[in-house]
Amino acid sequence: DSGVTQTPKHLITATGQRVTLRCSPRSGDLSVYWYQQSLDQGLQFLIQYYNGEERAKGNILERFSAQQFPDLHSELNLSSLELGDSALYFCASSVAGTPSPLHFGNGTRLTVT
Amino acid sequence: GENVEQHPSTLSVQEGDSAVIKCTYSDSASNYFPWYKQELGKRPQLIIDIRSNVGEKKDQRIAVTLNKTAKHFSLHITETQPEDSAVYFCAATKSNFGNEKLTFGTGTRLTIIP
């Protein structure tokens, strides 16, 4: 168990809908990262938050947004969903300050039908 | 930004033989290089990492080497076993307080043939 909690585990929804993915980082970790992994693909960085502030953005679509709350949990919002948004969405957290491993949650598998 | 290239994309080895996966990075300021193993449908898990002040690190059957001059690092798995079959990702990042985004390679699917 990595200590990173993601909910829900699975999400099935229709095109055009909006969903929210939730992540609780490991205790003490201030940085939260979101990655998207499509079928048989690599890990695409979406966005990073550090202690409530956005710190880095990757290839995140304008239809996607995220935030990190004062209690350090994070939510990734996906709207106007398309079939191509079907993927595994991973949240990871790390200790800030020195390069350290990312600890990944078990992911949310999103299926858009 | 950082760019990480990983080769090969697929690798099949006989059980008991060694496997080597290679990565190159573009940002000479990168100083932390972890390797992750991902089994089908599961989360990536850290298997070994190396920092730029070290040239080699070993953990039982797994070793990582780093050549800062050439900007490449490699994963070596010896005496491979069926449970080593998975997708392996290399990654790179640099010290930047509050922004330690990992850039991942594209992954290597390793298959161990019994």
PDB file of C-alpha atoms in Angstrom:
ATOM      1  CA  ASP A   1       0.000   0.000   0.000  1.00  0.00           C
ATOM      2  CA  SER A   2       1.505   3.319  -1.134  1.00  0.00           C
ATOM      3  CA  GLY A   3      -0.534   5.454   1.274  1.00  0.00           C
ATOM      4  CA  VAL A   4      -2.054   7.380  -1.634  1.00  0.00           C
ATOM      5  CA  THR A   5      -5.806   6.920  -1.873  1.00  0.00           C
ATOM      6  CA  GLN A   6      -7.777   7.423  -5.058  1.00  0.00           C
ATOM      7  CA  THR A   7     -11.519   7.243  -5.476  1.00  0.00           C
ATOM      8  CA  PRO A   8     -13.445   5.947  -7.221  1.00  0.00           C
ATOM      9  CA  LYS A   9     -11.645   2.864  -8.565  1.00  0.00           C
ATOM     10  CA  HIS A  10     -13.849   2.654 -11.619  1.00  0.00           C
ATOM     11  CA  LEU A  11     -16.023   5.188 -13.370  1.00  0.00           C
ATOM     12  CA  ILE A  12     -18.234   4.595 -16.365  1.00  0.00           C
ATOM     13  CA  THR A  13     -19.933   7.563 -17.926  1.00  0.00           C
ATOM     14  CA  ALA A  14     -21.243   8.856 -21.221  1.00  0.00           C
ATOM     15  CA  THR A  15     -19.753  11.314 -23.662  1.00  0.00           C
ATOM     16  CA  GLY A  16     -20.408  14.932 -22.780  1.00  0.00           C
ATOM     17  CA  GLN A  17     -20.586  14.263 -19.068  1.00  0.00           C
ATOM     18  CA  ARG A  18     -18.425  15.611 -16.254  1.00  0.00           C
ATOM     19  CA  VAL A  19     -16.653  13.589 -13.561  1.00  0.00           C
ATOM     20  CA  THR A  20     -14.500  14.296 -10.538  1.00  0.00           C
ATOM     21  CA  LEU A  21     -11.598  12.107  -9.460  1.00  0.00           C
ATOM     22  CA  ARG A  22     -10.329  12.391  -5.921  1.00  0.00           C
ATOM     23  CA  CYS A  23      -6.907  11.822  -4.405  1.00  0.00           C
ATOM     24  CA  SER A  24      -5.588  11.858  -0.845  1.00  0.00           C
ATOM     25  CA  PRO A  25      -1.792  12.011  -0.668  1.00  0.00           C
ATOM     26  CA  ARG A  26       0.447  10.177   1.757  1.00  0.00           C
ATOM     27  CA  SER A  27       0.611  11.728   5.186  1.00  0.00           C
ATOM     28  CA  GLY A  28       3.224  14.486   5.131  1.00  0.00           C
ATOM     29  CA  ASP A  29       3.468  14.779   1.347  1.00  0.00           C
ATOM     30  CA  LEU A  30       2.793  18.281   0.080  1.00  0.00           C
ATOM     31  CA  SER A  31       3.061  17.640  -3.653  1.00  0.00           C
ATOM     32  CA  VAL A  32       0.334  15.951  -5.669  1.00  0.00           C
ATOM     33  CA  TYR A  33       0.679  14.952  -9.299  1.00  0.00           C
ATOM     34  CA  TRP A  34      -1.866  13.711 -11.820  1.00  0.00           C
ATOM     35  CA  TYR A  35      -0.931  11.392 -14.659  1.00  0.00           C
ATOM     36  CA  GLN A  36      -3.021   9.922 -17.467  1.00  0.00           C
ATOM     37  CA  GLN A  37      -2.300   6.488 -18.904  1.00  0.00           C
ATOM     38  CA  SER A  38      -4.229   5.404 -21.975  1.00  0.00           C
ATOM     39  CA  LEU A  39      -4.334   1.741 -22.985  1.00  0.00           C
ATOM     40  CA  ASP A  40      -0.807   0.379 -23.481  1.00  0.00           C
ATOM     41  CA  GLN A  41       0.591   3.870 -23.331  1.00  0.00           C
ATOM     42  CA  GLY A  42       3.058   5.658 -21.117  1.00  0.00           C
ATOM     43  CA  LEU A  43       2.434   8.000 -18.217  1.00  0.00           C
ATOM     44  CA  GLN A  44       1.419  11.439 -19.424  1.00  0.00           C
ATOM     45  CA  PHE A  45       1.896  14.190 -16.881  1.00  0.00           C
ATOM     46  CA  LEU A  46      -1.159  16.383 -16.475  1.00  0.00           C
ATOM     47  CA  ILE A  47      -0.628  18.758 -13.565  1.00  0.00           C
ATOM     48  CA  GLN A  48       1.136  19.195 -10.224  1.00  0.00           C
ATOM     49  CA  TYR A  49       0.137  20.986  -7.049  1.00  0.00           C
ATOM     50  CA  TYR A  50       2.313  21.883  -4.131  1.00  0.00           C
ATOM     51  CA  ASN A  51       0.718  22.880  -0.844  1.00  0.00           C
ATOM     52  CA  GLY A  52      -2.375  24.176  -2.596  1.00  0.00           C
ATOM     53  CA  GLU A  53      -0.673  25.967  -5.453  1.00  0.00           C
ATOM     54  CA  GLU A  54      -0.377  24.863  -9.058  1.00  0.00           C
ATOM     55  CA  ARG A  55       3.316  24.296  -9.801  1.00  0.00           C
ATOM     56  CA  ALA A  56       3.561  22.601 -13.161  1.00  0.00           C
ATOM     57  CA  LYS A  57       1.314  21.858 -16.092  1.00  0.00           C
ATOM     58  CA  GLY A  58       1.738  19.184 -18.697  1.00  0.00           C
ATOM     59  CA  ASN A  59      -0.439  18.220 -21.610  1.00  0.00           C
ATOM     60  CA  ILE A  60      -3.660  18.906 -19.785  1.00  0.00           C
ATOM     61  CA  LEU A  61      -6.672  19.692 -21.919  1.00  0.00           C
ATOM     62  CA  GLU A  62      -8.681  22.843 -21.282  1.00  0.00           C
ATOM     63  CA  ARG A  63     -11.661  20.591 -20.509  1.00  0.00           C
ATOM     64  CA  PHE A  64      -9.703  19.269 -17.522  1.00  0.00           C
ATOM     65  CA  SER A  65      -9.005  21.150 -14.334  1.00  0.00           C
ATOM     66  CA  ALA A  66      -7.682  20.335 -10.910  1.00  0.00           C
ATOM     67  CA  GLN A  67      -7.204  21.801  -7.485  1.00  0.00           C
ATOM     68  CA  GLN A  68      -5.587  20.973  -4.175  1.00  0.00           C
ATOM     69  CA  PHE A  69      -7.488  21.800  -1.024  1.00  0.00           C
ATOM     70  CA  PRO A  70      -6.170  23.049   2.355  1.00  0.00           C
ATOM     71  CA  ASP A  71      -6.228  19.496   3.716  1.00  0.00           C
ATOM     72  CA  LEU A  72      -3.953  18.606   0.739  1.00  0.00           C
ATOM     73  CA  HIS A  73      -6.371  16.279  -1.003  1.00  0.00           C
ATOM     74  CA  SER A  74      -6.744  16.945  -4.693  1.00  0.00           C
ATOM     75  CA  GLU A  75      -9.498  16.633  -7.250  1.00  0.00           C
ATOM     76  CA  LEU A  76      -9.229  16.283 -11.003  1.00  0.00           C
ATOM     77  CA  ASN A  77     -12.288  17.446 -12.901  1.00  0.00           C
ATOM     78  CA  LEU A  78     -12.905  16.173 -16.416  1.00  0.00           C
ATOM     79  CA  SER A  79     -15.713  17.766 -18.412  1.00  0.00           C
ATOM     80  CA  SER A  80     -17.311  17.404 -21.851  1.00  0.00           C
ATOM     81  CA  LEU A  81     -15.939  13.895 -21.867  1.00  0.00           C
ATOM     82  CA  GLU A  82     -14.952  12.240 -25.120  1.00  0.00           C
ATOM     83  CA  LEU A  83     -14.329   8.587 -25.945  1.00  0.00           C
ATOM     84  CA  GLY A  84     -10.605   9.329 -26.093  1.00  0.00           C
ATOM     85  CA  ASP A  85     -10.590  10.382 -22.458  1.00  0.00           C
ATOM     86  CA  SER A  86     -11.010   6.751 -21.436  1.00  0.00           C
ATOM     87  CA  ALA A  87      -7.862   5.927 -19.497  1.00  0.00           C
ATOM     88  CA  LEU A  88      -6.322   5.146 -16.141  1.00  0.00           C
ATOM     89  CA  TYR A  89      -5.817   8.307 -14.130  1.00  0.00           C
ATOM     90  CA  PHE A  90      -3.119   8.106 -11.490  1.00  0.00           C
ATOM     91  CA  CYS A  91      -2.491  10.429  -8.637  1.00  0.00           C
ATOM     92  CA  ALA A  92       0.924  10.456  -7.001  1.00  0.00           C
ATOM     93  CA  SER A  93       2.424  12.325  -4.106  1.00  0.00           C
ATOM     94  CA  SER A  94       5.917  13.110  -2.913  1.00  0.00           C
ATOM     95  CA  VAL A  95       7.862  14.905  -0.249  1.00  0.00           C
ATOM     96  CA  ALA A  96       8.858  18.319  -1.501  1.00  0.00           C
ATOM     97  CA  GLY A  97      12.273  19.854  -1.165  1.00  0.00           C
ATOM     98  CA  THR A  98      14.553  17.176  -2.555  1.00  0.00           C
ATOM     99  CA  PRO A  99      14.013  14.848  -5.475  1.00  0.00           C
ATOM    100  CA  SER A 100      12.247  11.845  -4.056  1.00  0.00           C
ATOM    101  CA  PRO A 101      10.118   9.012  -5.391  1.00  0.00           C
ATOM    102  CA  LEU A 102       6.573   9.553  -6.471  1.00  0.00           C
ATOM    103  CA  HIS A 103       4.189   7.263  -4.648  1.00  0.00           C
ATOM    104  CA  PHE A 104       1.282   6.326  -6.865  1.00  0.00           C
ATOM    105  CA  GLY A 105      -2.273   5.562  -5.934  1.00  0.00           C
ATOM    106  CA  ASN A 106      -4.073   2.594  -7.477  1.00  0.00           C
ATOM    107  CA  GLY A 107      -5.661   4.793 -10.103  1.00  0.00           C
ATOM    108  CA  THR A 108      -9.148   5.512 -11.332  1.00  0.00           C
ATOM    109  CA  ARG A 109     -10.165   3.683 -14.470  1.00  0.00           C
ATOM    110  CA  LEU A 110     -12.418   5.960 -16.495  1.00  0.00           C
ATOM    111  CA  THR A 111     -14.504   4.501 -19.288  1.00  0.00           C
ATOM    112  CA  VAL A 112     -16.407   6.900 -21.519  1.00  0.00           C
ATOM    113  CA  THR A 113     -19.131   5.256 -23.607  1.00  0.00           C
TER     114      THR A 113
ATOM    115  CA  GLY B   1      11.769  20.829 -20.582  1.00  0.00           C
ATOM    116  CA  GLU B   2      13.185  17.404 -19.890  1.00  0.00           C
ATOM    117  CA  ASN B   3      12.860  14.681 -22.508  1.00  0.00           C
ATOM    118  CA  VAL B   4      13.486  11.029 -21.662  1.00  0.00           C
ATOM    119  CA  GLU B   5      13.927   8.359 -24.317  1.00  0.00           C
ATOM    120  CA  GLN B   6      13.728   4.672 -23.438  1.00  0.00           C
ATOM    121  CA  HIS B   7      14.803   1.588 -25.388  1.00  0.00           C
ATOM    122  CA  PRO B   8      13.827  -1.038 -26.266  1.00  0.00           C
ATOM    123  CA  SER B   9      10.042  -0.776 -26.245  1.00  0.00           C
ATOM    124  CA  THR B  10       9.717  -4.552 -25.910  1.00  0.00           C
ATOM    125  CA  LEU B  11      12.188  -7.113 -24.625  1.00  0.00           C
ATOM    126  CA  SER B  12      11.914 -10.883 -24.315  1.00  0.00           C
ATOM    127  CA  VAL B  13      14.524 -12.883 -22.429  1.00  0.00           C
ATOM    128  CA  GLN B  14      14.848 -16.471 -21.311  1.00  0.00           C
ATOM    129  CA  GLU B  15      14.311 -17.104 -17.638  1.00  0.00           C
ATOM    130  CA  GLY B  16      17.623 -16.876 -15.866  1.00  0.00           C
ATOM    131  CA  ASP B  17      19.194 -14.551 -18.418  1.00  0.00           C
ATOM    132  CA  SER B  18      19.857 -10.841 -17.887  1.00  0.00           C
ATOM    133  CA  ALA B  19      17.794  -7.919 -19.155  1.00  0.00           C
ATOM    134  CA  VAL B  20      19.032  -4.403 -19.833  1.00  0.00           C
ATOM    135  CA  ILE B  21      16.887  -1.341 -20.457  1.00  0.00           C
ATOM    136  CA  LYS B  22      18.443   1.970 -21.464  1.00  0.00           C
ATOM    137  CA  CYS B  23      17.310   5.574 -21.109  1.00  0.00           C
ATOM    138  CA  THR B  24      18.715   8.906 -22.181  1.00  0.00           C
ATOM    139  CA  TYR B  25      17.744  12.317 -20.850  1.00  0.00           C
ATOM    140  CA  SER B  26      18.135  15.791 -22.255  1.00  0.00           C
ATOM    141  CA  ASP B  27      18.429  18.152 -19.265  1.00  0.00           C
ATOM    142  CA  SER B  28      21.943  18.090 -17.825  1.00  0.00           C
ATOM    143  CA  ALA B  29      20.542  19.559 -14.582  1.00  0.00           C
ATOM    144  CA  SER B  30      18.507  16.405 -13.884  1.00  0.00           C
ATOM    145  CA  ASN B  31      19.836  14.702 -10.784  1.00  0.00           C
ATOM    146  CA  TYR B  32      17.379  12.009  -9.769  1.00  0.00           C
ATOM    147  CA  PHE B  33      16.561   8.922 -11.812  1.00  0.00           C
ATOM    148  CA  PRO B  34      13.996   6.401 -10.545  1.00  0.00           C
ATOM    149  CA  TRP B  35      12.782   3.226 -12.197  1.00  0.00           C
ATOM    150  CA  TYR B  36       9.223   1.999 -11.882  1.00  0.00           C
ATOM    151  CA  LYS B  37       7.688  -1.405 -12.543  1.00  0.00           C
ATOM    152  CA  GLN B  38       4.075  -1.601 -13.583  1.00  0.00           C
ATOM    153  CA  GLU B  39       2.129  -4.824 -13.754  1.00  0.00           C
ATOM    154  CA  LEU B  40      -0.968  -4.989 -15.902  1.00  0.00           C
ATOM    155  CA  GLY B  41      -3.742  -2.769 -14.549  1.00  0.00           C
ATOM    156  CA  LYS B  42      -1.783  -1.826 -11.452  1.00  0.00           C
ATOM    157  CA  ARG B  43      -0.006   1.244 -10.214  1.00  0.00           C
ATOM    158  CA  PRO B  44       3.645   1.960 -11.033  1.00  0.00           C
ATOM    159  CA  GLN B  45       5.900   0.927  -8.172  1.00  0.00           C
ATOM    160  CA  LEU B  46       9.394   2.185  -7.494  1.00  0.00           C
ATOM    161  CA  ILE B  47      11.995  -0.577  -7.796  1.00  0.00           C
ATOM    162  CA  ILE B  48      15.246   1.358  -7.616  1.00  0.00           C
ATOM    163  CA  ASP B  49      16.509   4.917  -7.936  1.00  0.00           C
ATOM    164  CA  ILE B  50      19.830   6.701  -8.305  1.00  0.00           C
ATOM    165  CA  ARG B  51      21.018  10.235  -7.695  1.00  0.00           C
ATOM    166  CA  SER B  52      23.533  12.056  -9.826  1.00  0.00           C
ATOM    167  CA  ASN B  53      26.322  11.855  -7.269  1.00  0.00           C
ATOM    168  CA  VAL B  54      26.397   8.072  -7.629  1.00  0.00           C
ATOM    169  CA  GLY B  55      27.445   6.055 -10.668  1.00  0.00           C
ATOM    170  CA  GLU B  56      25.911   2.700  -9.779  1.00  0.00           C
ATOM    171  CA  LYS B  57      23.479   1.235  -7.292  1.00  0.00           C
ATOM    172  CA  LYS B  58      22.498  -2.375  -6.669  1.00  0.00           C
ATOM    173  CA  ASP B  59      19.629  -4.040  -4.876  1.00  0.00           C
ATOM    174  CA  GLN B  60      19.795  -7.823  -5.070  1.00  0.00           C
ATOM    175  CA  ARG B  61      19.129  -8.749  -8.720  1.00  0.00           C
ATOM    176  CA  ILE B  62      18.528  -5.181  -9.831  1.00  0.00           C
ATOM    177  CA  ALA B  63      21.136  -2.545 -10.605  1.00  0.00           C
ATOM    178  CA  VAL B  64      21.107   0.890 -12.150  1.00  0.00           C
ATOM    179  CA  THR B  65      24.053   2.681 -13.742  1.00  0.00           C
ATOM    180  CA  LEU B  66      24.312   6.370 -14.544  1.00  0.00           C
ATOM    181  CA  ASN B  67      26.626   8.126 -16.995  1.00  0.00           C
ATOM    182  CA  LYS B  68      26.175  11.855 -16.436  1.00  0.00           C
ATOM    183  CA  THR B  69      28.551  12.831 -19.221  1.00  0.00           C
ATOM    184  CA  ALA B  70      26.607  10.893 -21.806  1.00  0.00           C
ATOM    185  CA  LYS B  71      23.293  11.619 -20.087  1.00  0.00           C
ATOM    186  CA  HIS B  72      22.134   8.051 -20.013  1.00  0.00           C
ATOM    187  CA  PHE B  73      21.196   5.519 -17.370  1.00  0.00           C
ATOM    188  CA  SER B  74      20.374   1.843 -17.517  1.00  0.00           C
ATOM    189  CA  LEU B  75      18.479  -0.799 -15.581  1.00  0.00           C
ATOM    190  CA  HIS B  76      20.017  -4.236 -15.275  1.00  0.00           C
ATOM    191  CA  ILE B  77      18.063  -7.243 -14.064  1.00  0.00           C
ATOM    192  CA  THR B  78      20.045 -10.434 -13.547  1.00  0.00           C
ATOM    193  CA  GLU B  79      18.797 -14.015 -13.134  1.00  0.00           C
ATOM    194  CA  THR B  80      15.398 -13.021 -14.463  1.00  0.00           C
ATOM    195  CA  GLN B  81      12.300 -14.746 -13.147  1.00  0.00           C
ATOM    196  CA  PRO B  82       8.739 -14.967 -14.523  1.00  0.00           C
ATOM    197  CA  GLU B  83       7.547 -12.425 -11.964  1.00  0.00           C
ATOM    198  CA  ASP B  84       9.866  -9.869 -13.546  1.00  0.00           C
ATOM    199  CA  SER B  85       7.497  -9.730 -16.523  1.00  0.00           C
ATOM    200  CA  ALA B  86       5.990  -6.220 -16.500  1.00  0.00           C
ATOM    201  CA  VAL B  87       6.350  -2.787 -18.056  1.00  0.00           C
ATOM    202  CA  TYR B  88       9.325  -0.813 -16.782  1.00  0.00           C
ATOM    203  CA  PHE B  89       9.514   2.984 -16.871  1.00  0.00           C
ATOM    204  CA  CYS B  90      12.556   5.138 -16.360  1.00  0.00           C
ATOM    205  CA  ALA B  91      12.194   8.753 -15.257  1.00  0.00           C
ATOM    206  CA  ALA B  92      14.242  11.861 -14.579  1.00  0.00           C
ATOM    207  CA  THR B  93      13.866  15.052 -12.591  1.00  0.00           C
ATOM    208  CA  LYS B  94      15.927  17.796 -10.988  1.00  0.00           C
ATOM    209  CA  SER B  95      15.969  19.532  -7.635  1.00  0.00           C
ATOM    210  CA  ASN B  96      13.456  22.342  -7.695  1.00  0.00           C
ATOM    211  CA  PHE B  97      11.699  22.870  -4.416  1.00  0.00           C
ATOM    212  CA  GLY B  98       8.010  22.235  -4.764  1.00  0.00           C
ATOM    213  CA  ASN B  99       8.318  21.200  -8.394  1.00  0.00           C
ATOM    214  CA  GLU B 100       9.851  17.775  -8.685  1.00  0.00           C
ATOM    215  CA  LYS B 101       7.863  16.675 -11.718  1.00  0.00           C
ATOM    216  CA  LEU B 102       9.062  13.344 -13.026  1.00  0.00           C
ATOM    217  CA  THR B 103       9.389  12.985 -16.777  1.00  0.00           C
ATOM    218  CA  PHE B 104       8.871   9.361 -17.752  1.00  0.00           C
ATOM    219  CA  GLY B 105      10.230   7.348 -20.618  1.00  0.00           C
ATOM    220  CA  THR B 106       7.781   5.544 -22.874  1.00  0.00           C
ATOM    221  CA  GLY B 107       8.186   2.194 -21.138  1.00  0.00           C
ATOM    222  CA  THR B 108       9.665  -1.232 -21.904  1.00  0.00           C
ATOM    223  CA  ARG B 109       7.479  -4.300 -21.894  1.00  0.00           C
ATOM    224  CA  LEU B 110       9.657  -7.081 -20.501  1.00  0.00           C
ATOM    225  CA  THR B 111       8.573 -10.677 -21.040  1.00  0.00           C
ATOM    226  CA  ILE B 112      10.395 -13.509 -19.313  1.00  0.00           C
ATOM    227  CA  ILE B 113      10.160 -16.753 -21.253  1.00  0.00           C
ATOM    228  CA  PRO B 114      10.021 -19.806 -18.945  1.00  0.00           C
TER     229      PRO B 114
END
